[in-house]
Structures are given as structure tokens and as C-alpha cells.
Coordinates of C-alpha atoms in Angstrom, one line a residue:
X1066 CA 113.7 67.9 64.2
X1067 CA 115.4 67.5 60.9
X1068 CA 113.4 64.5 59.8
X1069 CA 109.7 63.7 60.0
X1070 CA 108.4 62.2 63.2
X1071 CA 109.3 58.7 62.3
X1072 CA 111.2 57.8 65.3
X1073 CA 113.0 54.8 65.4
X1074 CA 112.8 51.3 65.4
X1075 CA 116.2 51.1 64.0
X1076 CA 117.0 47.7 63.1
X1077 CA 120.3 48.4 62.2
X1078 CA 122.4 46.2 60.2
X1079 CA 124.3 47.9 62.5
X1080 CA 127.1 50.0 61.0
X1081 CA 127.6 52.1 64.0
X1082 CA 125.0 54.4 63.3
X1083 CA 126.4 57.2 65.0
X1084 CA 122.8 57.0 65.3
X1085 CA 120.2 54.5 67.0
X1086 CA 117.3 54.2 65.4
X1087 CA 116.3 50.3 67.3
X1088 CA 118.7 51.7 65.1
X1089 CA 118.0 47.9 65.6
X1090 CA 118.1 48.4 66.5
X1091 CA 115.9 45.7 65.9
X1092 CA 117.7 49.7 66.8
X1093 CA 118.7 52.6 67.5
X1094 CA 118.0 54.0 64.6
X1095 CA 116.4 57.3 64.8
X1096 CA 116.0 60.5 62.9
X1097 CA 118.7 62.8 61.6
X1098 CA 118.3 65.2 64.6
X1099 CA 120.0 64.3 67.8
X1100 CA 116.9 65.3 69.8
X1101 CA 114.0 63.0 70.5
X1102 CA 111.1 64.4 72.4
X1103 CA 107.8 62.6 73.3
X1104 CA 107.8 60.4 70.2
X1105 CA 104.7 58.4 69.6
X1106 CA 104.0 55.9 67.0
X1107 CA 102.7 57.2 63.7
X1108 CA 99.3 56.1 62.5
X1109 CA 98.9 57.0 58.8
X1110 CA 95.6 58.5 57.7
X1111 CA 93.3 56.2 55.8
X1112 CA 93.6 56.3 52.0
X1113 CA 91.3 54.5 49.5
X1114 CA 93.0 53.5 46.3
X1115 CA 92.0 52.8 42.7
X1116 CA 91.9 49.3 41.2
X1117 CA 94.8 49.8 38.9
X1118 CA 98.5 48.9 38.6
X1119 CA 101.0 51.8 39.0
X1120 CA 104.5 51.5 37.6
X1121 CA 107.4 53.5 39.0
X1122 CA 110.5 54.0 36.9
X1123 CA 111.6 57.3 38.5
X1124 CA 110.5 59.7 41.2
X1125 CA 108.3 61.5 38.6
X1126 CA 106.1 58.4 38.5
X1127 CA 105.4 58.2 42.2
X1128 CA 102.4 60.5 42.5
X1129 CA 100.3 58.8 39.9
X1130 CA 101.4 55.2 40.8
X1131 CA 100.6 55.5 44.5
X1132 CA 96.9 56.0 43.8
X1133 CA 96.8 52.4 42.7
X1134 CA 96.3 49.3 44.9
X1135 CA 99.0 47.4 43.0
X1136 CA 102.4 49.2 42.6
X1137 CA 105.5 47.8 40.8
X1138 CA 108.8 49.6 41.4
X1139 CA 111.3 49.0 38.6
X1140 CA 115.1 49.5 39.0
X1141 CA 116.2 53.2 38.9
X1142 CA 118.4 55.7 40.7
X1143 CA 117.0 58.2 43.2
X1144 CA 118.7 61.6 42.6
X1145 CA 121.1 62.8 45.2
X1146 CA 119.6 64.7 48.1
X1147 CA 116.0 63.5 47.4
X1148 CA 113.8 61.2 49.4
X1149 CA 111.9 58.4 47.7
X1150 CA 108.6 58.9 49.6
X1151 CA 105.8 56.4 49.0
X1152 CA 102.3 56.6 50.4
X1153 CA 100.2 53.7 48.9
X1154 CA 96.5 53.3 49.6
X1155 CA 95.2 51.1 52.4
X1156 CA 95.8 47.4 51.6
X1157 CA 98.1 48.0 48.7
X1158 CA 100.5 45.5 47.4
X1159 CA 103.9 46.9 46.5
X1160 CA 106.6 44.9 44.6
X1161 CA 110.1 45.7 43.7
X1162 CA 111.1 44.4 40.2
X1163 CA 114.6 45.8 40.1
X1164 CA 117.4 47.5 42.1
X1165 CA 117.0 50.9 43.6
X1166 CA 120.2 53.0 44.0
X1167 CA 120.5 56.2 46.0
X1168 CA 122.9 58.7 44.5
X1169 CA 125.5 60.2 46.8
X1170 CA 125.6 63.6 48.5
X1171 CA 126.1 64.8 52.1
X1172 CA 122.6 65.6 53.5
X1173 CA 120.3 64.7 56.4
X1174 CA 118.1 62.1 54.7
X1175 CA 116.1 59.9 55.0
X1176 CA 116.6 58.1 51.7
X1177 CA 113.3 56.4 51.6
X1178 CA 110.0 56.6 53.5
X1179 CA 106.9 54.3 53.3
X1180 CA 103.6 55.4 54.9
X1181 CA 100.4 53.5 54.9
X1182 CA 98.0 51.0 56.4
X1183 CA 98.0 47.3 55.9
X1184 CA 100.6 47.5 53.1
X1185 CA 102.3 44.4 51.7
X1186 CA 105.8 45.5 50.5
X1187 CA 107.8 42.7 48.8
X1188 CA 111.3 43.4 47.7
X1189 CA 111.6 40.1 45.8
X1190 CA 115.2 39.9 47.0
X1191 CA 116.1 43.1 45.1
X1192 CA 118.6 45.6 46.6
X1193 CA 118.2 49.0 48.1
X1194 CA 121.7 50.4 47.6
X1195 CA 122.7 53.2 50.0
X1196 CA 126.3 53.7 48.8
X1197 CA 127.4 53.9 52.4
X1198 CA 130.9 53.0 51.4
X1199 CA 131.2 56.5 49.8
X1200 CA 130.2 58.2 53.1
X1201 CA 131.8 56.1 55.8
X1202 CA 134.7 57.7 57.6
X1203 CA 134.8 55.8 60.9
X1204 CA 132.8 58.6 62.6
X1205 CA 129.2 57.7 61.9
X1206 CA 126.7 60.3 62.8
X1207 CA 129.0 62.1 65.3
X1208 CA 131.1 64.0 62.7
X1209 CA 132.9 63.9 59.5
X1210 CA 130.9 63.6 56.3
X1211 CA 127.2 64.2 56.8
X1212 CA 125.5 60.8 56.2
X1213 CA 121.8 60.6 55.4
X1214 CA 119.8 58.7 58.0
X1215 CA 117.8 56.6 58.3
X1216 CA 118.1 54.8 55.0
X1217 CA 114.5 53.8 55.2
X1218 CA 111.7 54.8 57.6
X1219 CA 108.7 52.5 57.9
X1220 CA 105.6 54.5 59.0
X1221 CA 103.4 51.6 57.8
X1222 CA 101.5 48.7 59.1
X1223 CA 101.4 45.4 57.3
X1224 CA 104.4 43.5 56.1
X1225 CA 107.8 44.5 54.8
X1226 CA 109.7 41.5 53.4
X1227 CA 112.4 40.1 51.2
X1228 CA 114.4 43.3 50.9
X1229 CA 118.2 43.5 50.7
X1230 CA 119.6 46.7 52.2
X1231 CA 123.2 47.2 51.0
X1232 CA 125.6 49.7 52.6
X1233 CA 123.4 52.0 54.5
X1234 CA 125.2 55.3 55.1
X1235 CA 124.1 55.4 58.8
X1236 CA 121.0 53.8 60.4
X1237 CA 119.4 51.3 58.2
X1238 CA 115.8 50.9 59.2
X1239 CA 113.7 53.2 61.5
X1240 CA 110.3 51.9 62.6
X1241 CA 107.7 54.2 64.3
X1242 CA 104.4 52.6 63.8
X1243 CA 101.8 50.1 65.1
X1244 CA 101.3 46.7 63.7
X1245 CA 104.2 45.8 61.4
X1246 CA 105.9 42.5 60.5
X1247 CA 109.4 42.7 59.1
X1248 CA 110.5 39.3 57.6
X1249 CA 113.3 38.0 55.5
X1250 CA 115.2 41.3 55.3
X1251 CA 119.0 41.4 54.8
X1252 CA 121.0 44.3 55.9
X1253 CA 124.5 43.9 54.4
X1254 CA 127.0 46.5 55.7
X1255 CA 129.8 44.0 55.9
X1256 CA 132.1 46.3 53.9
X1257 CA 132.1 48.7 56.8
X1258 CA 134.3 46.4 58.8
X1259 CA 137.3 47.4 56.7
X1260 CA 139.2 50.6 57.1
X1261 CA 139.3 53.1 54.2
X1262 CA 141.3 56.2 53.4
X1263 CA 139.0 58.4 55.6
X1264 CA 138.8 56.2 58.7
X1265 CA 142.3 56.5 60.1
X1266 CA 142.8 52.8 60.3
X1267 CA 139.4 52.1 62.0
X1268 CA 136.5 50.2 60.6
X1269 CA 135.0 52.7 58.1
X1270 CA 131.5 51.9 59.1
X1271 CA 132.1 51.9 62.8
X1272 CA 132.0 54.5 65.5
X1273 CA 135.0 55.8 67.4
X1274 CA 133.3 55.6 70.8
X1275 CA 134.4 59.2 71.4
X1276 CA 131.2 60.1 73.1
X1277 CA 130.1 58.7 76.5
X1278 CA 126.6 58.9 75.1
X1279 CA 127.5 56.6 72.3
X1280 CA 126.0 58.9 69.8
X1281 CA 128.7 58.2 67.3
X1282 CA 127.5 55.1 65.6
X1283 CA 127.7 54.6 61.9
X1284 CA 125.0 52.3 61.0
X1285 CA 122.3 50.9 63.2
X1286 CA 120.0 48.4 61.7
X1287 CA 116.5 48.1 63.3
X1288 CA 115.4 50.9 65.5
X1289 CA 112.2 51.1 67.5
X1290 CA 111.5 54.6 69.0
X1291 CA 107.8 54.5 69.4
X1292 CA 106.7 51.2 68.0
X1293 CA 104.0 48.8 69.1
X1294 CA 103.0 45.4 68.0
X1295 CA 106.1 44.8 66.0
X1296 CA 107.6 41.5 64.8
X1297 CA 111.1 41.2 63.2
X1298 CA 111.8 37.7 62.1
X1299 CA 114.0 35.5 59.9
X1300 CA 116.3 38.4 58.9
X1301 CA 120.1 38.7 58.6
X1302 CA 122.1 41.7 59.6
X1303 CA 125.9 42.3 59.1
X1304 CA 127.1 45.7 60.5
X1305 CA 129.3 47.5 63.0
X1306 CA 126.7 48.7 65.5
X1307 CA 123.4 47.8 67.0
X1308 CA 121.4 45.1 65.3
X1309 CA 118.3 46.2 67.1
X1310 CA 117.8 49.2 69.3
X1311 CA 114.5 49.6 71.2
X1312 CA 113.9 53.1 72.5
X1313 CA 110.3 52.7 73.5
X1314 CA 107.4 50.5 72.6
X1315 CA 105.2 47.6 73.6
X1316 CA 104.7 44.0 72.3
X1317 CA 107.9 43.7 70.3
X1318 CA 109.2 40.3 69.1
X1319 CA 112.6 39.7 67.6
X1320 CA 112.9 36.1 66.6
X1321 CA 114.9 33.8 64.3
X1322 CA 117.3 36.5 63.2
X1323 CA 121.1 36.5 62.6
X1324 CA 123.4 39.4 63.5
X1325 CA 127.0 39.5 62.6
X1326 CA 129.8 41.9 63.5
X1327 CA 127.8 44.5 65.4
X1328 CA 126.7 45.4 68.9
X1329 CA 123.7 43.2 69.2
X1330 CA 120.5 44.5 70.8
X1331 CA 120.0 47.5 73.1
X1332 CA 117.2 49.0 75.1
X1333 CA 117.7 52.7 75.3
X1334 CA 115.7 55.9 75.0
X1335 CA 117.3 57.0 71.7
X1336 CA 120.4 56.3 69.9
X1337 CA 121.7 59.7 70.7
X1338 CA 120.8 59.5 74.3
X1339 CA 122.1 56.0 74.6
X1340 CA 119.9 54.8 77.4
X1341 CA 116.4 54.7 78.8
X1342 CA 115.7 58.3 79.7
X1343 CA 112.7 60.1 81.3
X1344 CA 109.0 59.4 80.6
X1345 CA 109.7 56.3 78.5
X1346 CA 107.9 52.9 78.4
X1347 CA 109.3 49.6 77.1
X1348 CA 107.2 46.6 77.8
X1349 CA 106.4 43.1 76.5
X1350 CA 109.6 42.4 74.5
X1351 CA 110.5 38.8 73.5
X1352 CA 113.9 38.0 72.1
X1353 CA 114.1 34.4 71.0
X1354 CA 116.0 31.9 68.9
X1355 CA 118.4 34.5 67.4
X1356 CA 122.0 33.9 66.3
X1357 CA 124.8 36.4 66.6
X1358 CA 128.1 36.0 64.8
X1359 CA 131.4 37.9 65.3
X1360 CA 134.1 38.8 62.8
X1361 CA 137.6 37.4 63.5
X1362 CA 139.9 40.0 65.0
X1363 CA 143.3 40.6 63.4
X1364 CA 146.4 41.9 65.3
X1365 CA 145.2 45.5 65.0
X1366 CA 143.0 46.8 67.8
X1367 CA 140.5 48.1 65.2
X1368 CA 141.1 45.8 62.3
X1369 CA 138.5 43.2 61.5
X1370 CA 138.4 40.5 58.9
X1371 CA 134.8 40.0 57.8
X1372 CA 133.4 36.9 56.1
X1373 CA 133.7 36.8 52.4
X1374 CA 130.1 37.4 51.1
X1375 CA 131.0 35.8 47.8
X1376 CA 131.9 32.5 49.5
X1377 CA 129.1 32.7 52.0
X1378 CA 131.7 32.2 54.7
X1379 CA 130.2 32.4 58.1
X1380 CA 132.1 33.0 61.3
X1381 CA 130.0 31.4 64.0
X1382 CA 131.7 32.7 67.1
X1383 CA 128.8 34.5 68.7
X1384 CA 125.1 34.1 69.1
X1385 CA 123.0 36.7 70.9
X1386 CA 119.6 37.4 72.0
X1387 CA 117.8 39.7 74.3
X1388 CA 118.0 43.4 75.0
X1389 CA 121.6 43.1 74.2
X1390 CA 124.5 45.3 73.3
X1391 CA 126.9 42.9 71.6
X1392 CA 130.2 44.0 70.4
X1393 CA 133.4 42.6 68.9
X1394 CA 135.8 44.9 70.7
X1395 CA 137.4 45.1 74.1
X1396 CA 134.3 46.6 75.7
X1397 CA 132.0 44.0 74.3
X1398 CA 128.8 43.1 76.0
X1399 CA 126.4 40.3 75.2
X1400 CA 123.0 41.4 76.7
X1401 CA 122.4 44.9 78.0
X1402 CA 119.7 47.1 79.4
X1403 CA 120.8 50.7 79.9
X1404 CA 118.9 53.4 81.9
X1405 CA 120.0 56.9 82.6
X1406 CA 121.1 57.6 86.2
X1407 CA 119.1 60.9 86.2
X1408 CA 116.0 59.7 84.4
X1409 CA 112.5 59.8 86.0
X1410 CA 109.1 58.4 85.2
X1411 CA 110.2 55.5 83.0
X1412 CA 109.6 51.8 83.1
X1413 CA 111.1 48.7 81.5
X1414 CA 109.0 45.6 82.1
X1415 CA 108.2 42.0 80.9
X1416 CA 111.4 41.3 79.1
X1417 CA 111.9 37.7 78.0
X1418 CA 115.0 36.0 76.5
X1419 CA 114.5 32.5 75.2
X1420 CA 116.7 30.1 73.3
X1421 CA 119.6 32.4 72.6
X1422 CA 123.4 31.9 72.7
X1423 CA 126.2 34.4 72.6
X1424 CA 129.7 35.4 73.6
X1425 CA 131.3 38.7 74.8
X1426 CA 134.6 40.1 75.9
X1427 CA 133.6 42.2 78.8
X1428 CA 130.0 41.5 80.0
X1429 CA 127.8 38.5 79.5
X1430 CA 124.8 40.3 80.9
X1431 CA 124.8 43.9 81.9
X1432 CA 121.8 45.6 83.4
X1433 CA 122.9 49.1 84.6
X1434 CA 121.0 52.1 86.0
X1435 CA 124.1 54.3 86.0
X1436 CA 124.3 55.5 82.4
X1437 CA 126.4 57.2 81.0
X1438 CA 128.7 55.6 83.5
X1439 CA 129.3 51.8 83.5
X1440 CA 128.8 50.3 87.0
X1441 CA 128.8 53.8 88.5
X1442 CA 126.3 55.3 91.0
X1443 CA 122.9 54.1 89.8
X1444 CA 119.7 56.1 89.7
X1445 CA 116.3 55.0 90.9
X1446 CA 114.0 56.9 88.5
X1447 CA 113.5 54.1 86.0
X1448 CA 111.8 51.0 87.3
X1449 CA 112.9 47.7 85.7
X1450 CA 110.6 44.8 86.4
X1451 CA 110.0 41.3 85.1
X1452 CA 113.2 40.2 83.4
X1453 CA 113.4 36.4 82.6
X1454 CA 115.6 33.9 80.9
X1455 CA 113.6 30.9 79.8
X1456 CA 114.5 27.7 77.9
X1457 CA 118.3 27.7 77.3
X1458 CA 120.3 30.9 77.0
X1459 CA 124.0 30.2 76.9
X1460 CA 126.7 32.9 77.0
X1461 CA 130.5 32.7 77.1
X1462 CA 132.7 35.6 78.4
X1463 CA 136.3 36.3 77.7
X1464 CA 138.8 35.6 80.4
X1465 CA 138.9 39.2 81.8
X1466 CA 135.2 39.8 81.4
X1467 CA 132.3 39.7 83.8
X1468 CA 129.7 37.0 83.6
X1469 CA 126.7 38.9 85.0
X1470 CA 126.5 42.5 86.4
X1471 CA 123.3 43.9 87.7
X1472 CA 123.6 47.5 89.0
X1473 CA 120.3 48.8 90.4
X1474 CA 119.8 51.9 92.4
X1475 CA 117.5 50.4 95.0
X1476 CA 115.2 47.4 95.5
X1477 CA 112.3 49.7 94.5
X1478 CA 113.8 50.5 91.1
X1479 CA 114.4 46.8 90.2
X1480 CA 111.3 44.9 91.2
X1481 CA 109.0 41.9 90.4
X1482 CA 110.2 38.6 89.2
X1483 CA 113.7 38.3 87.9
X1484 CA 114.0 34.6 87.0
X1485 CA 117.3 33.8 85.4
X1486 CA 116.8 30.0 85.5
X1487 CA 117.3 29.7 81.8
X1488 CA 120.6 31.5 81.8
X1489 CA 124.1 29.9 81.8
X1490 CA 127.2 32.0 81.6
X1491 CA 130.7 30.7 81.6
X1492 CA 134.2 32.3 81.5
X1493 CA 135.1 35.6 82.9
X1494 CA 136.0 36.7 86.5
X1495 CA 132.7 36.6 88.3
X1496 CA 129.3 38.2 88.8
X1497 CA 127.7 40.8 91.0
X1498 CA 124.0 41.5 91.6
X1499 CA 123.1 44.7 93.4
X1500 CA 119.5 45.5 94.6
X1501 CA 117.8 43.2 92.2
X1502 CA 115.6 40.1 93.1
X1503 CA 117.5 37.7 90.8
X1504 CA 116.8 34.0 91.2
X1505 CA 118.1 30.9 89.4
X1506 CA 120.7 30.7 86.7
X1507 CA 124.2 29.5 86.5
X1508 CA 126.8 32.3 86.5

């Protein structure tokens, strides 16, 4: 594996990560290698610090500064091809006092890694500048220019807050830990919605959907690969791929966030695999009170007109929540759970959507056990149980789309309580539920 074992809770200000990790997502992001095997959350070793204040003005200062329980990071540029790796002592308080910029060169990454226990990391609204616009070519991680990923890996418990991530080359945030709250983070990959000289008329930060495994995403925002007891809240993501991708993990909450222009939220084994695969557990996930927004489409099939960040223009055409895979193109889905048709020994359970709204062009809700096919012959080796929509979840589907499609391999692979009473979907051509005990709802 090219990167450390920091699998992925990729929250991906989703610029089609060609990723993974989850992304976002909240997804999913992942590591630079396309192989994820038996990933477990990282528990950093204990480290006792000194009562001092460490100051970081360059990478040369890191070793001494990270011995202190208070660390201030001034604005500086990280040299090309190097990782800003920080391992503060237990209980340390880390504050950014200026902008951190990562110089450009094709390489695997990651650009930044934070390890530690009970760390408080406060960005104070300063930027982490990934210079993704100098890498993007419309191919993401599936080809073209090698793009470092993820931009930042969080192998820490505690809090990570008030950070602005600007133009991540691929996946934005990978989370592989136990006990972390991410709050007030902005991932701004809005520039990736426009074409550039390398992207052949496509959004530069987006994937080309050339692979049936959807490995070709450019930037995924939040990715969970082996994450437990995680909260992502009050954050804003603008990207061209998953906002949150959950590969595996338990007790994950994604609440009060805004996602614009990307693919929403996905449950899948890894961003490279694209679905829940073998020997994977996802359990206890709550997606609540999130808002998703979609760029206006121009006449070109791949051309998007993003909001103008300078004017704070907001295009409120889509709100999403849930294990969703929202997209702005013709194959757009609002909420999606994907499991591999050949996978075995995996479970997805206790998934709750509450207080969410959204719109999609193709599927309002898609729960499919036939990956990599869509509504193909489903497998039975992944058991999905306990999927509920509570409160009010409102979705709108385009005129040629499907309101709800549930494609389970058997009544034994989709079990338990599937209470959709809090779901209302309008538009589209209809709904089909196969081998799942769905009750309630209006669709």
C-alpha cells in the first residue's frame, strides 16, 4: 500500500476523487493505493508532552514543536513531494495562525497527516491550499497526472475544526480513527466544476465515469474506511464527487452539513471498489439535517456553472442526506447504498435518515445489491438490515428518473425493519421494491 494505513473516511469536498476516501466521503476517500485490505481504525500510541509552546514556520521546526502541548503553525509552504506529518502529544492544542500551501509535483501523497490522542486542532479559518487546479485533468485518480491523495489524513481522536481546505488534488480528508469530531470545516473545490486545457471539455475536477467500479473520481471529501465514533457537523463542501463516503465503521453521524455540486453520500467498501465488498461492517449511521446544493447545468453535457464564491451565490436546487450518492449529471442519484454482487460476510445495519431534502435526475433512493451493475442480478452475501427514514425526508426526481428502487437478492439479504414512513419522493416514473420488507412512505 502506497500510503500509511490511514484508510479512509473521506469526506470529500468531493472533487471526483478518482478516489473514495468517505472520500466523504463524509467519503470515499482512501489511500493512494487502489487496494484496501482488512483496514482497521488506527489508534495512535500514547505520548506525553512538555508544557511548552512549539512554533512551526517550516517542516524543519516540526520535530521540536511536536514535543509541546501547545503548538502554533504559522503560514508557510510545504516543499513539493513532502508530507507535513504532525504527531502532537496527548491532549495537545494545535492552532493555525496562517495559510499552509502545498507546492506542486506529481506524487502519491498524502500532503498532510495528523496523528495523536485527544488533540484539539483549530484552523482559525485559515486555508490549507492543495493547488488542485494545477493537477486536475478530468481524470481524477484513474489516470492522467498523478495527484497526491488524500490531502489530509486524520489518524487522531479529539476535534478538528475551523479549517478551510482549498482545491484538494484528489480526496480531501481521509479518516481512519476512533473518537473524532470534525466541525466547521470548509472544503472548497468549486473551481473543479469548470473545464481546463487538460480536461477535454469536462469539469477539470470531475471523473469521466470510465470505470464501472467508479474508481476515477477526482476529489472526494470525507472518507471513512475504518472509522468508529465519528461526528462530522456544521461543515460545507463544494466538489465534483462524493461529499461523504463510508467504507466501513460504526457509530457515525453526519449532521448539519452542506454539500454542493458533487455526488452526495455513499456507503461502499472503498472508493476504488465502489461498493460494500466482503468482510465489511457498517453500522449505526445517522444522516440528519443536511443540505445539498446543485450547480446549474449549461447546454453542454459536461459544463457546469458554479456559484460565484466572491458573491456568496448559493444555488439551492438540491438537499441531500443519508447514505447517498448525489450527482448533478444524467445518472444522478439522491440516496444510495451499494453492495457488491459477489461479496460475502458483510453487513450494513441501523441506517437512519432524518430531516433531509434532495433532488436527483435518475434515482431518488437506490439500494442495490448488484454492483457493479445497476439494477442487475443482485447477490445475497451482504445483509442489509434496519434502514429507516424518520421525521421528514423529501426528494424530487427528474421526469425520466425513478423515485425508489430497492434491488435485494433475497428476503434473507435484506431483513429487519425497513420503515420508510418519513420518506416522500415525487416526480419520476415510478418505484420498485424487490425482496425487501419496506413499509410506509410516499413514493
